[in-house]
Amino acid sequence: MDIIEAIHQRKSIRGFKPDPVSKDILSEILESGCKAPSAMNTQPWEFIVITGDVLNKLKSALVEKLNNSEPTQPEHQVVSWSNDSIYRKRQIELAKGLFKVMDIPREDKKKRAEWMERGFRFFDAPVGILMLTNNSLSDSGPLLDVGAAMQNICLAALKFGLGTCIEDQSVLYPAVLREIADIPDNKRIIIAIALGYPDWDFPANQLSIGRESLDNNTRWIGF
Ligand SMILES: Cc1cc2nc3c(=O)[nH]c(=O)nc-3n(C[C@H](O)[C@H](O)[C@H](O)COP(=O)(O)O)c2cc1C
């Protein structure tokens, strides 16, 4: 697949078939993750790949925390924009788009809560990838590098007909991940990726959320 084609084809998948994904395929995908550039080749990423009973246990434990309204404790702050910002506006557009394709009315609190739960269940994907870095590194330094590896993983997955959803939701209760996946204190949990074969009949997978036009976020100098 052409690289530009892959970049344009990738989108977040939030409904998966239960079919397992082989370790060989996952290894090839993660090898692509490791090919990402990093500052001075520090390669500050680590992956934990979870499937089967352990992933099911993790999903249940995360949903339990959510349903008990326990405060989230992310080790990497994603949501930090103000309510009157363009970022919040885009977030709302995304939520509206998802609720529309999922046929979740704004006032239907039950369905909205069920949708929220899906996110904490890795969208029922058969594989969850946790992306970690080392606590000895600076707070922001490794994020660019881990992000590059994250994108490589999402693009490489396409080669095998797999879909991904990068997920902040499933790392919001790090203590649960630490206990179940045996993650020591010197590691910092950055992000997760839900991965599996897309269920193309699942309505949320129909959504293709747009982007700001290039003209609105680019300045050309000297052309
Ligand atoms: C750092 C990061 C965290 C994300 N966390 C979530 C999440 O918790 N739940 C979710 O449904 N999507 C999550 N996403 C997916 C974004 O919503 C998605 O990438 C964005 O809306 C653009 O849509 P696309 O991936 O379909 O192109 C995350 C993406 C990134 C990059």
Short mmCIF file of C-alpha atoms and ligand atoms in Angstrom, two decimals:
data_model
loop_
_atom_site.label_atom_id
_atom_site.label_comp_id
_atom_site.label_asym_id
_atom_site.label_seq_id
_atom_site.Cartn_x
_atom_site.Cartn_y
_atom_site.Cartn_z
CA MET A 1 0.00 0.00 0.00
CA ASP A 2 1.23 3.46 -0.90
CA ILE A 3 2.26 5.40 2.20
CA ILE A 4 0.08 8.43 1.43
CA GLU A 5 -2.84 6.10 0.75
CA ALA A 6 -2.30 4.43 4.14
CA ILE A 7 -2.17 7.79 5.93
CA HIS A 8 -5.45 8.84 4.31
CA GLN A 9 -7.08 5.46 4.84
CA ARG A 10 -6.31 5.21 8.57
CA LYS A 11 -9.08 6.23 10.86
CA SER A 12 -10.12 5.31 14.36
CA ILE A 13 -11.92 1.98 14.60
CA ARG A 14 -14.28 1.61 17.54
CA GLY A 15 -15.92 -1.74 16.77
CA PHE A 16 -13.97 -4.95 16.24
CA LYS A 17 -14.53 -8.58 15.32
CA PRO A 18 -13.59 -10.94 18.16
CA ASP A 19 -11.08 -12.79 15.92
CA PRO A 20 -7.66 -13.11 17.56
CA VAL A 21 -4.58 -11.49 16.03
CA SER A 22 -1.48 -13.66 15.76
CA LYS A 23 1.68 -12.85 17.69
CA ASP A 24 3.65 -12.93 14.41
CA ILE A 25 1.50 -10.20 12.91
CA LEU A 26 1.64 -8.15 16.10
CA SER A 27 5.42 -8.50 16.19
CA GLU A 28 5.70 -7.19 12.63
CA ILE A 29 3.48 -4.25 13.49
CA LEU A 30 5.47 -3.43 16.62
CA GLU A 31 8.72 -3.69 14.64
CA SER A 32 7.35 -0.81 12.57
CA GLY A 33 6.69 1.04 15.80
CA CYS A 34 10.33 0.58 16.76
CA LYS A 35 11.43 2.04 13.42
CA ALA A 36 10.11 5.45 14.47
CA PRO A 37 12.61 8.25 14.80
CA SER A 38 13.45 9.41 18.32
CA ALA A 39 15.51 12.17 19.85
CA MET A 40 19.14 11.10 19.60
CA ASN A 41 17.87 7.56 18.98
CA THR A 42 16.84 7.26 22.62
CA GLN A 43 13.90 4.98 21.64
CA PRO A 44 12.06 5.81 24.85
CA TRP A 45 9.08 3.55 24.13
CA GLU A 46 8.06 0.24 25.62
CA PHE A 47 5.05 -1.82 24.64
CA ILE A 48 2.88 -4.20 26.60
CA VAL A 49 0.62 -6.26 24.36
CA ILE A 50 -2.35 -7.86 26.08
CA THR A 51 -5.02 -10.24 24.85
CA GLY A 52 -7.29 -13.06 26.06
CA ASP A 53 -8.30 -13.48 29.68
CA VAL A 54 -5.91 -10.86 30.99
CA LEU A 55 -7.33 -8.23 28.64
CA ASN A 56 -10.85 -9.23 29.65
CA LYS A 57 -9.90 -8.85 33.31
CA LEU A 58 -8.42 -5.44 32.56
CA LYS A 59 -11.52 -4.29 30.68
CA SER A 60 -13.79 -5.33 33.58
CA ALA A 61 -11.60 -3.65 36.18
CA LEU A 62 -11.49 -0.37 34.22
CA VAL A 63 -15.25 -0.35 33.69
CA GLU A 64 -15.77 -1.02 37.40
CA LYS A 65 -13.65 2.02 38.29
CA LEU A 66 -15.58 4.12 35.79
CA ASN A 67 -18.96 2.99 37.10
CA ASN A 68 -17.85 3.69 40.67
CA SER A 69 -17.03 7.24 39.50
CA GLU A 70 -13.51 6.90 40.82
CA PRO A 71 -11.34 9.93 39.97
CA THR A 72 -9.09 9.35 36.99
CA GLN A 73 -5.33 9.68 37.45
CA PRO A 74 -3.72 9.90 34.01
CA GLU A 75 0.07 9.87 33.92
CA HIS A 76 -0.03 11.94 30.76
CA GLN A 77 -2.54 14.79 30.56
CA VAL A 78 -4.38 14.78 27.21
CA VAL A 79 -7.47 16.84 27.97
CA SER A 80 -6.42 20.35 28.96
CA TRP A 81 -8.20 22.82 26.70
CA SER A 82 -10.54 25.61 27.71
CA ASN A 83 -14.26 25.44 27.00
CA ASP A 84 -14.25 28.41 24.63
CA SER A 85 -11.40 27.10 22.48
CA ILE A 86 -11.41 25.68 18.94
CA TYR A 87 -10.10 22.45 20.47
CA ARG A 88 -13.22 22.02 22.58
CA LYS A 89 -15.32 22.83 19.49
CA ARG A 90 -13.61 20.07 17.54
CA GLN A 91 -14.07 17.66 20.44
CA ILE A 92 -17.79 18.42 20.46
CA GLU A 93 -18.00 17.92 16.68
CA LEU A 94 -16.40 14.51 17.10
CA ALA A 95 -18.78 13.51 19.89
CA LYS A 96 -21.77 14.70 17.87
CA GLY A 97 -20.57 12.74 14.83
CA LEU A 98 -20.11 9.57 16.86
CA PHE A 99 -23.46 9.90 18.65
CA LYS A 100 -25.18 10.50 15.32
CA VAL A 101 -23.84 7.37 13.62
CA MET A 102 -24.39 5.40 16.83
CA ASP A 103 -27.94 6.76 17.08
CA ILE A 104 -27.42 7.99 20.64
CA PRO A 105 -29.73 10.92 21.40
CA ARG A 106 -28.16 13.75 23.43
CA GLU A 107 -30.60 13.23 26.32
CA ASP A 108 -30.19 9.43 26.47
CA LYS A 109 -27.91 9.20 29.48
CA LYS A 110 -27.99 5.39 29.55
CA LYS A 111 -26.78 5.01 25.98
CA ARG A 112 -24.16 7.70 26.49
CA ALA A 113 -22.88 5.89 29.57
CA GLU A 114 -22.78 2.63 27.60
CA TRP A 115 -20.76 4.35 24.90
CA MET A 116 -18.34 5.68 27.50
CA GLU A 117 -17.96 2.16 28.88
CA ARG A 118 -16.97 0.86 25.43
CA GLY A 119 -13.99 3.20 25.46
CA PHE A 120 -12.88 1.84 28.80
CA ARG A 121 -13.31 -1.68 27.38
CA PHE A 122 -10.82 -1.00 24.57
CA PHE A 123 -13.86 -0.83 22.29
CA ASP A 124 -14.08 -4.63 22.70
CA ALA A 125 -10.89 -5.09 20.69
CA PRO A 126 -9.14 -8.45 21.03
CA VAL A 127 -5.77 -6.75 21.58
CA GLY A 128 -4.74 -3.83 23.76
CA ILE A 129 -1.30 -2.27 23.40
CA LEU A 130 -0.01 -0.12 26.25
CA MET A 131 2.69 2.37 25.37
CA LEU A 132 5.05 3.25 28.19
CA THR A 133 8.14 5.29 28.73
CA ASN A 134 10.69 5.50 31.50
CA ASN A 135 10.11 7.80 34.45
CA SER A 136 13.74 8.91 34.45
CA LEU A 137 13.04 10.89 31.26
CA SER A 138 11.58 14.38 31.22
CA ASP A 139 7.79 14.80 31.24
CA SER A 140 7.43 16.00 27.67
CA GLY A 141 10.65 14.77 26.02
CA PRO A 142 9.61 11.22 25.16
CA LEU A 143 6.10 12.14 24.05
CA LEU A 144 7.08 13.07 20.50
CA ASP A 145 9.00 9.83 20.10
CA VAL A 146 6.25 7.65 21.58
CA GLY A 147 3.76 9.47 19.35
CA ALA A 148 5.82 8.68 16.26
CA ALA A 149 5.93 5.00 17.23
CA MET A 150 2.18 5.11 17.89
CA GLN A 151 1.43 6.40 14.39
CA ASN A 152 3.77 3.83 12.79
CA ILE A 153 1.87 1.08 14.62
CA CYS A 154 -1.51 2.38 13.45
CA LEU A 155 -0.31 2.60 9.84
CA ALA A 156 1.45 -0.78 9.85
CA ALA A 157 -1.72 -2.43 11.15
CA LEU A 158 -3.47 -1.50 7.90
CA LYS A 159 -1.18 -3.81 5.93
CA PHE A 160 -2.82 -6.74 7.73
CA GLY A 161 -6.38 -5.45 7.39
CA LEU A 162 -6.34 -4.47 11.06
CA GLY A 163 -7.88 -1.38 12.60
CA THR A 164 -6.78 0.67 15.59
CA CYS A 165 -8.06 3.26 17.99
CA ILE A 166 -5.51 5.26 19.94
CA GLU A 167 -6.95 5.44 23.41
CA ASP A 168 -6.57 7.80 26.26
CA GLN A 169 -9.63 6.39 28.02
CA SER A 170 -8.11 3.02 28.77
CA VAL A 171 -5.10 4.51 30.55
CA LEU A 172 -7.07 6.80 32.84
CA TYR A 173 -6.84 4.35 35.74
CA PRO A 174 -3.13 3.49 35.69
CA ALA A 175 -3.23 1.70 39.06
CA VAL A 176 -5.44 -0.97 37.47
CA LEU A 177 -3.05 -1.39 34.54
CA ARG A 178 -0.08 -1.50 36.89
CA GLU A 179 -1.59 -4.25 38.98
CA ILE A 180 -2.95 -6.46 36.20
CA ALA A 181 -0.07 -5.99 33.74
CA ASP A 182 2.58 -5.89 36.47
CA ILE A 183 4.01 -2.49 35.54
CA PRO A 184 6.74 -1.22 37.88
CA ASP A 185 6.88 2.32 39.32
CA ASN A 186 9.79 3.40 37.14
CA LYS A 187 7.59 3.18 34.03
CA ARG A 188 5.15 5.86 32.93
CA ILE A 189 2.02 4.85 31.05
CA ILE A 190 1.43 7.23 28.14
CA ILE A 191 -1.27 5.85 25.88
CA ALA A 192 -3.00 2.68 24.69
CA ILE A 193 -4.02 1.36 21.29
CA ALA A 194 -7.03 -0.90 20.79
CA LEU A 195 -6.32 -3.20 17.85
CA GLY A 196 -8.20 -5.88 15.93
CA TYR A 197 -10.02 -6.72 12.71
CA PRO A 198 -12.62 -3.99 12.09
CA ASP A 199 -16.29 -4.86 12.24
CA TRP A 200 -17.37 -2.75 9.28
CA ASP A 201 -21.03 -3.21 10.22
CA PHE A 202 -20.43 -1.39 13.50
CA PRO A 203 -21.91 2.10 12.95
CA ALA A 204 -19.11 4.12 14.59
CA ASN A 205 -16.69 2.76 11.99
CA GLN A 206 -18.61 4.64 9.28
CA LEU A 207 -17.49 7.95 10.73
CA SER A 208 -14.76 9.80 8.88
CA ILE A 209 -14.12 12.89 10.91
CA GLY A 210 -12.83 15.85 8.89
CA ARG A 211 -9.80 18.05 9.29
CA GLU A 212 -9.22 21.77 9.29
CA SER A 213 -8.13 22.94 5.85
CA LEU A 214 -4.40 23.25 5.37
CA ASP A 215 -4.80 26.96 4.63
CA ASN A 216 -6.06 27.53 8.17
CA ASN A 217 -3.06 26.07 9.95
CA THR A 218 -0.14 26.71 7.59
CA ARG A 219 1.94 29.77 6.82
CA TRP A 220 4.16 29.59 3.77
CA ILE A 221 7.25 31.76 3.82
CA GLY A 222 9.54 32.48 0.87
CA PHE A 223 7.50 30.65 -1.80
C1 LIG B 1 -3.56 10.96 22.05
C2 LIG B 1 -4.89 10.44 21.54
C3 LIG B 1 -5.82 9.97 22.44
C4 LIG B 1 -7.05 9.47 21.97
N1 LIG B 1 -7.95 8.96 22.87
C5 LIG B 1 -9.13 8.50 22.43
C6 LIG B 1 -10.06 7.94 23.34
O1 LIG B 1 -9.81 7.85 24.54
N2 LIG B 1 -11.25 7.50 22.86
C7 LIG B 1 -11.55 7.57 21.52
O2 LIG B 1 -12.65 7.16 21.15
N3 LIG B 1 -10.68 8.07 20.63
C8 LIG B 1 -9.48 8.53 21.04
N4 LIG B 1 -8.57 9.02 20.16
C9 LIG B 1 -8.88 9.03 18.72
C10 LIG B 1 -9.23 10.42 18.24
O3 LIG B 1 -10.53 10.77 18.68
C11 LIG B 1 -9.14 10.45 16.71
O4 LIG B 1 -7.82 10.18 16.33
C12 LIG B 1 -9.55 11.79 16.13
O5 LIG B 1 -10.90 12.06 16.42
C13 LIG B 1 -9.37 11.81 14.62
O6 LIG B 1 -10.14 10.78 14.03
P1 LIG B 1 -9.50 9.62 13.18
O7 LIG B 1 -8.50 8.89 14.04
O8 LIG B 1 -10.68 8.74 12.83
O9 LIG B 1 -8.85 10.23 11.97
C14 LIG B 1 -7.33 9.49 20.58
C15 LIG B 1 -6.36 9.94 19.69
C16 LIG B 1 -5.15 10.40 20.16
C17 LIG B 1 -4.12 10.87 19.16
#
